Coordinates of C-alpha atoms and ligand atoms in Angstrom, one line a residue:
X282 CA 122.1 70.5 116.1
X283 CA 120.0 71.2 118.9
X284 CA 121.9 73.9 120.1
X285 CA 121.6 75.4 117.0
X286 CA 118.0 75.1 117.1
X287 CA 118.3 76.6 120.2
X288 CA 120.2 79.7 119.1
X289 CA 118.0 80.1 116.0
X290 CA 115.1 80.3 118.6
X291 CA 116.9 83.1 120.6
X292 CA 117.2 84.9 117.2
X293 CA 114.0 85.0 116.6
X294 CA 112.4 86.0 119.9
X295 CA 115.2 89.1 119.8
X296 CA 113.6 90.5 116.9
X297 CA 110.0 89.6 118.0
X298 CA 110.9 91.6 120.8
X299 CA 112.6 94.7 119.1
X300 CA 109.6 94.9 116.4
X301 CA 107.0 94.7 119.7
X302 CA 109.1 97.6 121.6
X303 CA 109.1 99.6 117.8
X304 CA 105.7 99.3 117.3
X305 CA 104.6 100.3 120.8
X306 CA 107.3 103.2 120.2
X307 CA 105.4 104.2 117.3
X308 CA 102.1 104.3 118.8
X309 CA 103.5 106.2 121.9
X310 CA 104.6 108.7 119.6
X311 CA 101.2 108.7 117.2
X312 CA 99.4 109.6 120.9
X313 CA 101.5 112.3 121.9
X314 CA 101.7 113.8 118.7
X315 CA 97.4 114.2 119.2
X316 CA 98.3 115.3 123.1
X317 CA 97.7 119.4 123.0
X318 CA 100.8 121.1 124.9
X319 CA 97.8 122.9 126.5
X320 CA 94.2 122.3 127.6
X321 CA 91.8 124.1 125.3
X322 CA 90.3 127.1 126.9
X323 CA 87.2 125.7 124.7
X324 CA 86.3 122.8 122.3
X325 CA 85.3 122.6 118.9
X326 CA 82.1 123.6 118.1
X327 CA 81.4 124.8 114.5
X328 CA 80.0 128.1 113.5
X329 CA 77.8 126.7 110.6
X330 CA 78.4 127.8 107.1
X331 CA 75.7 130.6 107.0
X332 CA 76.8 132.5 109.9
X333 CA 80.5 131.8 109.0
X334 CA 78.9 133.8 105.4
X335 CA 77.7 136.8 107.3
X336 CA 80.6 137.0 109.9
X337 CA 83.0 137.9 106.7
X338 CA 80.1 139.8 104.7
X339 CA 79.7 141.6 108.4
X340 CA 84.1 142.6 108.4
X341 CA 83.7 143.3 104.5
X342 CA 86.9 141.0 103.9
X343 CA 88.5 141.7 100.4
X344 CA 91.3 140.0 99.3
X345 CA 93.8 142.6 100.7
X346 CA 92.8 141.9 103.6
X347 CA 94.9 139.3 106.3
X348 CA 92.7 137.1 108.3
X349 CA 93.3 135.4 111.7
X350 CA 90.9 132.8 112.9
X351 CA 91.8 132.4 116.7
X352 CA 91.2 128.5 117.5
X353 CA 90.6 127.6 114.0
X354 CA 88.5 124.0 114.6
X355 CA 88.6 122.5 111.2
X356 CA 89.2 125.4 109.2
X357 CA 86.2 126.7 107.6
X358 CA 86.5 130.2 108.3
X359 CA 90.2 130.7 107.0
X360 CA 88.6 128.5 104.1
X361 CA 85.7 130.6 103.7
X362 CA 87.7 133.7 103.5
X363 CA 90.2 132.4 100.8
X364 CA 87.8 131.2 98.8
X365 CA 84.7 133.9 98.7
X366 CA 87.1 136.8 99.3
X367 CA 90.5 135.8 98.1
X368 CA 91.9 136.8 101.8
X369 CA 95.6 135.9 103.1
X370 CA 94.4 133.6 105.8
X371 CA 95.6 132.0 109.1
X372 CA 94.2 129.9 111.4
X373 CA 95.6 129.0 114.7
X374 CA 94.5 126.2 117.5
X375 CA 96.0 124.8 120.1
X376 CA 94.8 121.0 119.7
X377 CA 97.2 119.4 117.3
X378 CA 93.8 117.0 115.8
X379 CA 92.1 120.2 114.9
X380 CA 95.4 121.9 113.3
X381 CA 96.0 118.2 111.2
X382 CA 91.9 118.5 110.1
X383 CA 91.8 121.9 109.0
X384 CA 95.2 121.4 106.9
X385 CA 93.5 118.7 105.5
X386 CA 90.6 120.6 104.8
X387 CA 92.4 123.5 103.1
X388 CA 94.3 120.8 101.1
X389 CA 90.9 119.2 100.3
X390 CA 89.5 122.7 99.7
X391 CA 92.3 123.7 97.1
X392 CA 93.4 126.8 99.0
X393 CA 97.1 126.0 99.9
X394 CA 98.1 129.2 98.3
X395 CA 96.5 131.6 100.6
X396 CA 95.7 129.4 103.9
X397 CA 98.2 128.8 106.5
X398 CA 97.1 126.7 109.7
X399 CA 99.6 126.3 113.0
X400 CA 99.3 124.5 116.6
X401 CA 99.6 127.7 119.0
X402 CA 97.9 129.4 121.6
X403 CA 96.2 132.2 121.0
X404 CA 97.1 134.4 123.7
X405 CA 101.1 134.2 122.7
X406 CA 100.1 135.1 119.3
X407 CA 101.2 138.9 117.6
X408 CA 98.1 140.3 115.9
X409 CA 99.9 143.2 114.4
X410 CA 100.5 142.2 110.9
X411 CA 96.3 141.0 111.0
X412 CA 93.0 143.2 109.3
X413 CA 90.8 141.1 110.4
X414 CA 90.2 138.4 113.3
X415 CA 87.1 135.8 113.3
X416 CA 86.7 134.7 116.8
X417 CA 83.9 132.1 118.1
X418 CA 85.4 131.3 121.9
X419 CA 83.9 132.6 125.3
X420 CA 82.9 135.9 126.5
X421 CA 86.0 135.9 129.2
X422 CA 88.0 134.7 126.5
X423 CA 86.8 137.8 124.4
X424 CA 88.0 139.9 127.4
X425 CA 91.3 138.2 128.0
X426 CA 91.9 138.7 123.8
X427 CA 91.8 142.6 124.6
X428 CA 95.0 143.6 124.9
X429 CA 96.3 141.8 122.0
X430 CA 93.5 143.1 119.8
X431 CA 94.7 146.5 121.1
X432 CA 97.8 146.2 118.7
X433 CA 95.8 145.7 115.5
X434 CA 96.5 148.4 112.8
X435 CA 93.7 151.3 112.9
X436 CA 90.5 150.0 110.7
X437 CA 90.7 146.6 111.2
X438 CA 87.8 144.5 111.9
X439 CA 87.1 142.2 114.6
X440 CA 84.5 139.8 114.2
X441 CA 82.7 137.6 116.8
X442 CA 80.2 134.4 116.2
X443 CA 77.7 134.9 119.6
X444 CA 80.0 136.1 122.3
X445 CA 80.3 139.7 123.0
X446 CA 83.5 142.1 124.4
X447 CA 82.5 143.1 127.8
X448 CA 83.9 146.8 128.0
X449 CA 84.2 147.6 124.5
X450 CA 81.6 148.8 122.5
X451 CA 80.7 146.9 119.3
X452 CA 80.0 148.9 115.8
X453 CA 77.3 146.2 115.0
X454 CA 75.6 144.0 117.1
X455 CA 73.1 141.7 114.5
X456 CA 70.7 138.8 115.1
X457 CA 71.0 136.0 112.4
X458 CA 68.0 133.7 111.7
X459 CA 69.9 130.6 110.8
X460 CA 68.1 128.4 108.0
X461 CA 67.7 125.2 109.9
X462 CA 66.2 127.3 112.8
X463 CA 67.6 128.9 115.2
X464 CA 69.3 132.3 116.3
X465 CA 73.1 133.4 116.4
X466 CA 74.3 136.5 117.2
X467 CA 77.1 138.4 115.6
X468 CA 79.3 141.4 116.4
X469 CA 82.0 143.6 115.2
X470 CA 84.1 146.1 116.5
X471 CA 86.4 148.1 114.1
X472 CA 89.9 149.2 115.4
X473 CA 91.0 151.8 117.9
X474 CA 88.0 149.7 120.1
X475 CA 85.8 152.0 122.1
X476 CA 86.1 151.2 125.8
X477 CA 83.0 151.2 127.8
X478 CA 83.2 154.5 130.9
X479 CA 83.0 151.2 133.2
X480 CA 86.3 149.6 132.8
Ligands
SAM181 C1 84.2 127.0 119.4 S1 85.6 126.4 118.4 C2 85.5 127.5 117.0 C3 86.1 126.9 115.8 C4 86.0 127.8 114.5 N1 86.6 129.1 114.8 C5 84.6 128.1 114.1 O1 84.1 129.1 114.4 O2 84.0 127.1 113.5 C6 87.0 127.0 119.4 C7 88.4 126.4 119.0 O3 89.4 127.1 119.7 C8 90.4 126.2 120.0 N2 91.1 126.7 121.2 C9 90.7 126.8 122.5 N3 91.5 127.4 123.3 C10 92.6 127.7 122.5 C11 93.8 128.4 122.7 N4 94.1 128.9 123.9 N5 94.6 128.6 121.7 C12 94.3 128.2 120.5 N6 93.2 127.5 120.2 C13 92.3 127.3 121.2 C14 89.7 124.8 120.3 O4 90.6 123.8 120.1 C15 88.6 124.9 119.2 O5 88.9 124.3 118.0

């Protein structure tokens, strides 16, 4: 009897011991899923609603048009662009939260149909197929972007929330006067860019 007892014991600590080691599997996995495979060159910061308006107002997107977003954040922009212009949109970011937010978002938002959003990093990405690219990263990012934006199709339209190109001359360069107060500035270049005489 009591070794019985005793057996039924081992039993049960076993299997307290494999569910334990599952769930801390689980939540080792869960972590690394939110792990990016590289350190973002920037974090999310939102360009707010109104600016986002007059970025795609500013690159006239129509709904032939393909849209990239490069690092996406949650996914307004791609939004934005499906749903005031009817654009093919894309948004890419490297940080796997972000990518799983912005899905959401466009789930949320209804706009399945026409935006896609992956994990990737921008600088691996082929901009060929693109009309137009939102970005809202860094000025040296800008810079580092040029060769890729090099390969867009002639008349496409690049699109930037506050950072300039150094090097290439924009077709625009506007000052927005943001409801809540404040400034931002935006500024597009239209494709083949126009180098500066200084690089
Ligand atoms: C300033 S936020 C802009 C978000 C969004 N485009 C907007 O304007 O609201 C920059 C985003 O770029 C992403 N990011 C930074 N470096 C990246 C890289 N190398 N590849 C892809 N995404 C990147 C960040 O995770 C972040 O979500």
């Amino acid at each position: 009897m009591k070794k019985k007892l005793f057996g039924s014991l081992v039993i049960c600590q076993v299997v307290l011991l494999t569910c334990l080691i599952l769930q801390a599997g689980v939540i080792w996995a869960q972590d690394r899923r939110d792990i990016p495979a590289r350190t973002p060159d920037i974090h999310f910061v939102p360009t707010p609603h109104e600016v986002v308006e007059i970025m795609l107002r500013l690159a006239d997107v129509n709904k032939k048009d393909i849209v990239y977003d490069l690092g996406c954040g949650d996914g307004r922009i791609v939004i934005a662009a499906a749903k005031k212009a009817g654009a093919k949109s894309y948004g890419f970011d490297s940080d796997p939260v972000m990518v799983r937010k912005s899905q959401q978002n466009v789930r949320n938002e209804g706009v399945g149909h026409l935006v896609s959003v992956y994990e990737a990093d921008i600088f691996n990405l082929d901009l060929s197929k693109t009309s137009v690219i939102t970005l809202y990263l860094l000025p040296s990012l800008n810079v580092k972007l040029i060769f890729q934006l090099e390969k867009l199709k002639p008349g496409s339209r690049i699109v930037s929330h506050d950072f300039d190109m150094e090097g290439v001359i924009p077709d625009v360069e506007a000052t927005v006067n943001r409801p809540g107060g404040g400034t931002s500035k935006v500024y597009l270049w239209t494709t083949p860019l126009r180098k500066t005489n200084s690089r």
